[in-house]
Tab-separated table of N, CA and C in Angstrom:
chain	number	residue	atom	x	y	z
A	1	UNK	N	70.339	-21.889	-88.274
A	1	UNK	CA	71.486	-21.250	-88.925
A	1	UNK	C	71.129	-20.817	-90.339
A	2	UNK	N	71.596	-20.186	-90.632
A	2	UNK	CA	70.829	-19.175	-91.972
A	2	UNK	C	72.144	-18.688	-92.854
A	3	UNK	N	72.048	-19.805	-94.189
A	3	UNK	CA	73.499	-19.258	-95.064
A	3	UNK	C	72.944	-18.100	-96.160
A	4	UNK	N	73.310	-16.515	-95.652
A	4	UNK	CA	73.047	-15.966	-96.502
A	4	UNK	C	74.767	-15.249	-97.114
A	5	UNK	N	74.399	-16.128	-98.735
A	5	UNK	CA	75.428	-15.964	-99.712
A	5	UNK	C	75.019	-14.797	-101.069
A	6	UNK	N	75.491	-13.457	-101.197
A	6	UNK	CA	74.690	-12.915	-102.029
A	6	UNK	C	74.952	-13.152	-103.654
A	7	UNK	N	73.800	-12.648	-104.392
A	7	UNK	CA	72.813	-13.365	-105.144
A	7	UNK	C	74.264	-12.976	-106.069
A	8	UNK	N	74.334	-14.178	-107.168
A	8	UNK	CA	74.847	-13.475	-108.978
A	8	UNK	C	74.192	-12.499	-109.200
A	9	UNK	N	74.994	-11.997	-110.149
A	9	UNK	CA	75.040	-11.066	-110.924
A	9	UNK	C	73.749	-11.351	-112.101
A	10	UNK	N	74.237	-12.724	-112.865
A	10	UNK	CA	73.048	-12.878	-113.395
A	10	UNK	C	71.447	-13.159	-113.057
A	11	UNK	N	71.606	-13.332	-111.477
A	11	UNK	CA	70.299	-13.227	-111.450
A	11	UNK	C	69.250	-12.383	-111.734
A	12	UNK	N	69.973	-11.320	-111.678
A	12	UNK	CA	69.251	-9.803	-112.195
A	12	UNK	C	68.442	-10.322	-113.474
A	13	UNK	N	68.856	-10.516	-114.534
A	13	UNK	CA	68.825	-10.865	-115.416
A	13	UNK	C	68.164	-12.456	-115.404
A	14	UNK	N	67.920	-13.252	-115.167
A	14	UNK	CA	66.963	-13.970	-115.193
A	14	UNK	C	65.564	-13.869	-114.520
A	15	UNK	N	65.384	-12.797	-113.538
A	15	UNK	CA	64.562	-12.378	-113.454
A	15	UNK	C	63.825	-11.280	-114.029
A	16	UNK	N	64.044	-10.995	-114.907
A	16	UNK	CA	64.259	-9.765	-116.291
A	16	UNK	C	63.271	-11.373	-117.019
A	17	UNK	N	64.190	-12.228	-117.307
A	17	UNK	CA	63.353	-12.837	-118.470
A	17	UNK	C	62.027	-13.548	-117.977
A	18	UNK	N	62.038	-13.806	-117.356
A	18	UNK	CA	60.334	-14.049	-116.859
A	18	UNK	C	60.238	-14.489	-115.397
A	19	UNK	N	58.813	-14.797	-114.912
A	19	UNK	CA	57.886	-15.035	-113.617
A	19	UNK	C	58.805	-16.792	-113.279
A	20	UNK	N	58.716	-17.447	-114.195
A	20	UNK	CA	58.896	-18.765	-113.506
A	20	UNK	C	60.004	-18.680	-112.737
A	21	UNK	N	61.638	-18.200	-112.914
A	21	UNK	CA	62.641	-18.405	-112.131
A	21	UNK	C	62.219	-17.600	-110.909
A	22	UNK	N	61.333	-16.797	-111.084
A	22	UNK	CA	61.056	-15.783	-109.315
A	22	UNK	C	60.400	-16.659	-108.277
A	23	UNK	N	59.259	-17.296	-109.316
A	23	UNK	CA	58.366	-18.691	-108.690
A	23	UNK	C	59.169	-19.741	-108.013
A	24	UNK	N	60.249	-19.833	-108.651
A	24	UNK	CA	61.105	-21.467	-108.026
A	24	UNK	C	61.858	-20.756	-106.978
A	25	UNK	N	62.338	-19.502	-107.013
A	25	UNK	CA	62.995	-19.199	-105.723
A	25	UNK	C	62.214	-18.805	-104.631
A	26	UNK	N	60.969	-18.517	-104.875
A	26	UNK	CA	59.855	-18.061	-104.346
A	26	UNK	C	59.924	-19.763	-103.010
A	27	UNK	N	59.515	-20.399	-104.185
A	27	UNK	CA	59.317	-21.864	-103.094
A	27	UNK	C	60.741	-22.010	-102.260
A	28	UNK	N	61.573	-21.970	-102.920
A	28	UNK	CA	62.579	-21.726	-102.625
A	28	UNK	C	63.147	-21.632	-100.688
A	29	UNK	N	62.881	-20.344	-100.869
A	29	UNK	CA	63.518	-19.544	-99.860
A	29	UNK	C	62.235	-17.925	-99.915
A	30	UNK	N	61.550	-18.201	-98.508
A	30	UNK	CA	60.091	-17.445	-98.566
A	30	UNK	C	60.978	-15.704	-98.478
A	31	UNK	N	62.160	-15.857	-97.861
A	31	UNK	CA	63.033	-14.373	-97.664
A	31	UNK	C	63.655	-14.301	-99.012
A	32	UNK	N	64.058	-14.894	-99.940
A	32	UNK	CA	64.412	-14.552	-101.158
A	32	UNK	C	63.367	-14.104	-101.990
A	33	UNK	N	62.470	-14.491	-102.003
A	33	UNK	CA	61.448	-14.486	-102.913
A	33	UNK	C	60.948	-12.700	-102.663
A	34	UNK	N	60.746	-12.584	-101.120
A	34	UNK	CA	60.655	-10.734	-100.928
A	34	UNK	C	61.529	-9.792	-101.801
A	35	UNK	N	63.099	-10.657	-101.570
A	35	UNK	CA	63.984	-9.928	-101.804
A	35	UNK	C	63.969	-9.542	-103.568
A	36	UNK	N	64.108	-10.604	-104.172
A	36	UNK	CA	63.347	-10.639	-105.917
A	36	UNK	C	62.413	-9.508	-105.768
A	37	UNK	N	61.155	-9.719	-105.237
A	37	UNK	CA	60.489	-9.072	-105.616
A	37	UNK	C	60.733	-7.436	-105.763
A	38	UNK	N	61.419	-7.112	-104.933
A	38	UNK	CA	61.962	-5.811	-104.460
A	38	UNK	C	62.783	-5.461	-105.926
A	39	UNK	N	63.900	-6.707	-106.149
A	39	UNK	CA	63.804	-6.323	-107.246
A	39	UNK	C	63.848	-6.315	-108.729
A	40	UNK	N	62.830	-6.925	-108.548
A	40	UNK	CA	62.289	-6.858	-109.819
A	40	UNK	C	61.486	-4.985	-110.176
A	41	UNK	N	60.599	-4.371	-109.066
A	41	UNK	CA	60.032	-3.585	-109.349
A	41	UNK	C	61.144	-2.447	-109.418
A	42	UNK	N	62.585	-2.735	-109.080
A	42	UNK	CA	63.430	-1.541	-109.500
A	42	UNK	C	64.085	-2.192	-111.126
A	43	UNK	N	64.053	-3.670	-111.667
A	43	UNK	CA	64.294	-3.190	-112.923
A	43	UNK	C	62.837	-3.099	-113.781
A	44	UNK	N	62.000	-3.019	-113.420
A	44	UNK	CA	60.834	-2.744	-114.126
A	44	UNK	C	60.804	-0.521	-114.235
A	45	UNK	N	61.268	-0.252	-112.997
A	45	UNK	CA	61.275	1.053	-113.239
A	45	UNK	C	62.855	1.549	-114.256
A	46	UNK	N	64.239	0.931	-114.174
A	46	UNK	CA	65.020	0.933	-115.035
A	46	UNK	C	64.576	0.699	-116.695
A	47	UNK	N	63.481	0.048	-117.192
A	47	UNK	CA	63.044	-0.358	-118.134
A	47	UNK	C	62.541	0.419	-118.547
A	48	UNK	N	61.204	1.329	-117.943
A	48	UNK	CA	60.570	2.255	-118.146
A	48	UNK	C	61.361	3.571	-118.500
C-alpha cells in the first residue's frame, strides 16, 4: 500500500537551500528522491 500525500509548499524551498534535505528524502523514499530531483533541475533553471 503506498501513501502518496503531496509534498509542502515549503519543500520547494528547502530544497533550494541545499543537497542534505534531498539526501534524507533520498534515503527516505527511493520514488521521492526522483521526484526532488526533477525538481530541483526546474528551480535551478527558474534561478538562471
Amino acid at each position: 500500500m503506498k501513501t502518496t500525500k503531496p509534498l509542502p509548499a515549503h519543500t520547494h524551498k528547502q530544497l533550494r537551500g541545499g543537497l542534505a534535505s534531498q539526501l534524507v528524502t533520498c534515503r527516505t523514499t527511493g520514488e521521492e528522491c526522483k521526484l526532488h530531483l526533477i525538481v530541483r533541475s526546474f528551480s535551478y533553471a527558474d534561478s538562471n
